[in-house]
């Protein structure tokens, strides 16, 4: 909503921001605890200040590349630590070429874009589990959680773990992925059906967090979401395209691990247990610079878009 | 995320939902207080149960119709009770035909679509206030507030007033519009510039609430947001289109009050001080029906999309 300011004009200097923070903090604390930081910092400065070790590369087997027939590419990081059976299915769908002839067939404004074969009766590939367990949440133990530090309307606690936005309940010892923008989930019918992973959707609007713990989330679009979010909205109920000619054809879906190493796109995600990430969250909650007049002093889980960068381009 | 269920299959019956609620509530209370309701209710049922008097019609002078050259229409309800000088400017821009030759020239994914004349030096119409006051908040007094009843990450309190999503601070006695999906604001440069209203934007992604109290919000797209949210994303910094040929031309912008009465589109907004609205919020927080397995037990301000309906079509 700035009219047209250069990106450079938005931030205070990098060195300045980080030095001020370090002075205010005193001795280092465990990096995955929220760090109260005096003053305002620009999120972009926090990202720029991250050390190489603050980034983790997305494993080629966790990187799903959806190519639309018009040439656009959508890169999805899979989350096997949250939905292992669904993710194993998705890898099998990809490796078997099952999604040839698939298409985006539903785009509901402020909600989701959905793709797959739209319930044709094509037999599932070998090894796919037709009725996976309800991988809607997992044990809290084993996650390196960074509490957001601000209230959440949907979960007892919210924060980040492994670069994923999560809700969690310390009382029950359970955690779950949150339906933030660009998160990818598995379409299903009524319970106990959880969906095989054949039909997937990406969130393209304000986070529909009421779906948390009701659907298996399996990953996040980390590049190219615009190829889905800018599609024409469907005019049928729930945003389904009413005419098959409106479907947006998918050329192929591959894991990066299936591609020749030289052709694989590579991405890095900012580690949510890094100090850089804590600075970033603080910056999102207290926007500084010349444009902002009043820092919010808070941020909601899904407004902390986890930083991703392309590697080697 | 449901694969393909009919809308009818999603809800319990209307009568059933409302009767159960009435039984649980006991005697009627002031309608604009949150009503704790036992059990789950479908938001659609709450809307269907609303009485005619629970709806208010948008005044023709508060209804801005943006027509794109491709024929698409975007209807915006203006909010003079929050930003009177900016809204008066916008009415003058419309009535003088100032936005002829305007275009959408910025579309930033998960953020905003922005339109206007992109800072050409066209003289402002007579009566337009070039430098309006910072109408970023207003007195709490005079608003009929319905507290959301769930925590907010951005404001001491959040709720709805007059059908608008608001943050507020009882301590300071101030209230402000919130940057929810489809809200419309006034582009500006650095403070103390507040923007004249010549350049406007609509939110097309997850609510950028950090902009609250930093920008004048002037209304909300109540119909046709898809004509903005589905536009190709700009490839320049901040989503600006880099080539003027990419701009999406606007044919004209009129107030409904300028149109012949027989041609005016008419809309009604569900009153946020109605009991139907309280039921709707409760339904958004506790989704029932056959699809949902776990109701969230909460909802965030911007996930309570204020219901709107077309009248007389």
mmCIF file of C-alpha atoms in Angstrom, chain B residues 12-25 29-51 54 146-148 150 160 270-288 299 304-305 307:
data_model
loop_
_atom_site.group_PDB
_atom_site.id
_atom_site.type_symbol
_atom_site.label_atom_id
_atom_site.label_comp_id
_atom_site.label_asym_id
_atom_site.label_seq_id
_atom_site.Cartn_x
_atom_site.Cartn_y
_atom_site.Cartn_z
ATOM 1 C CA UNK B 12 -27.743 -29.775 9.732
ATOM 2 C CA UNK B 13 -31.270 -28.586 9.210
ATOM 3 C CA UNK B 14 -31.984 -24.937 9.799
ATOM 4 C CA UNK B 15 -34.844 -25.431 12.213
ATOM 5 C CA UNK B 16 -32.897 -27.978 14.156
ATOM 6 C CA UNK B 17 -29.854 -25.726 14.582
ATOM 7 C CA UNK B 18 -31.745 -22.657 15.674
ATOM 8 C CA UNK B 19 -34.151 -24.491 17.950
ATOM 9 C CA UNK B 20 -31.275 -26.178 19.757
ATOM 10 C CA UNK B 21 -29.582 -22.848 20.203
ATOM 11 C CA UNK B 22 -32.685 -21.143 21.534
ATOM 12 C CA UNK B 23 -33.202 -23.897 24.082
ATOM 13 C CA UNK B 24 -29.634 -23.601 25.310
ATOM 14 C CA UNK B 25 -29.721 -19.844 25.702
ATOM 15 C CA UNK B 29 -30.047 -11.078 25.955
ATOM 16 C CA UNK B 30 -28.817 -7.927 24.273
ATOM 17 C CA UNK B 31 -28.220 -9.077 20.747
ATOM 18 C CA UNK B 32 -24.818 -7.482 20.267
ATOM 19 C CA UNK B 33 -23.170 -9.371 23.084
ATOM 20 C CA UNK B 34 -21.480 -12.608 22.103
ATOM 21 C CA UNK B 35 -23.806 -15.487 22.777
ATOM 22 C CA UNK B 36 -22.144 -18.637 24.075
ATOM 23 C CA UNK B 37 -23.922 -21.435 22.273
ATOM 24 C CA UNK B 38 -23.689 -25.109 23.084
ATOM 25 C CA UNK B 39 -23.156 -27.452 20.178
ATOM 26 C CA UNK B 40 -22.253 -26.840 16.586
ATOM 27 C CA UNK B 41 -24.116 -24.758 14.032
ATOM 28 C CA UNK B 42 -23.495 -24.192 10.348
ATOM 29 C CA UNK B 43 -22.760 -20.582 9.407
ATOM 30 C CA UNK B 44 -24.993 -20.950 6.352
ATOM 31 C CA UNK B 45 -27.875 -21.957 8.601
ATOM 32 C CA UNK B 46 -27.368 -18.868 10.742
ATOM 33 C CA UNK B 47 -27.550 -16.673 7.635
ATOM 34 C CA UNK B 48 -30.645 -18.414 6.328
ATOM 35 C CA UNK B 49 -32.335 -17.931 9.704
ATOM 36 C CA UNK B 50 -31.784 -14.156 9.677
ATOM 37 C CA UNK B 51 -34.935 -12.031 9.649
ATOM 38 C CA UNK B 54 -31.321 -8.311 10.390
ATOM 39 C CA UNK B 146 -20.021 -6.672 19.016
ATOM 40 C CA UNK B 147 -16.884 -8.115 20.654
ATOM 41 C CA UNK B 148 -15.571 -11.121 18.744
ATOM 42 C CA UNK B 150 -11.785 -14.612 20.866
ATOM 43 C CA UNK B 160 -17.598 -5.935 14.514
ATOM 44 C CA UNK B 270 -25.989 -8.712 7.742
ATOM 45 C CA UNK B 271 -26.191 -6.389 10.756
ATOM 46 C CA UNK B 272 -23.398 -7.228 13.145
ATOM 47 C CA UNK B 273 -25.599 -6.280 16.108
ATOM 48 C CA UNK B 274 -28.207 -8.878 15.136
ATOM 49 C CA UNK B 275 -28.674 -12.185 16.875
ATOM 50 C CA UNK B 276 -28.285 -13.872 13.489
ATOM 51 C CA UNK B 277 -24.766 -12.457 13.284
ATOM 52 C CA UNK B 278 -23.924 -13.839 16.716
ATOM 53 C CA UNK B 279 -25.123 -17.244 15.588
ATOM 54 C CA UNK B 280 -23.051 -16.881 12.440
ATOM 55 C CA UNK B 281 -19.893 -16.083 14.402
ATOM 56 C CA UNK B 282 -20.556 -19.025 16.685
ATOM 57 C CA UNK B 283 -20.966 -21.218 13.644
ATOM 58 C CA UNK B 284 -17.689 -20.001 12.167
ATOM 59 C CA UNK B 285 -15.993 -20.862 15.454
ATOM 60 C CA UNK B 286 -17.648 -24.256 15.877
ATOM 61 C CA UNK B 287 -18.206 -25.814 12.512
ATOM 62 C CA UNK B 288 -20.725 -28.614 12.671
ATOM 63 C CA UNK B 299 -12.224 -17.948 15.045
ATOM 64 C CA UNK B 304 -15.636 -13.954 10.039
ATOM 65 C CA UNK B 305 -16.489 -12.793 6.536
ATOM 66 C CA UNK B 307 -22.359 -11.864 5.007
#
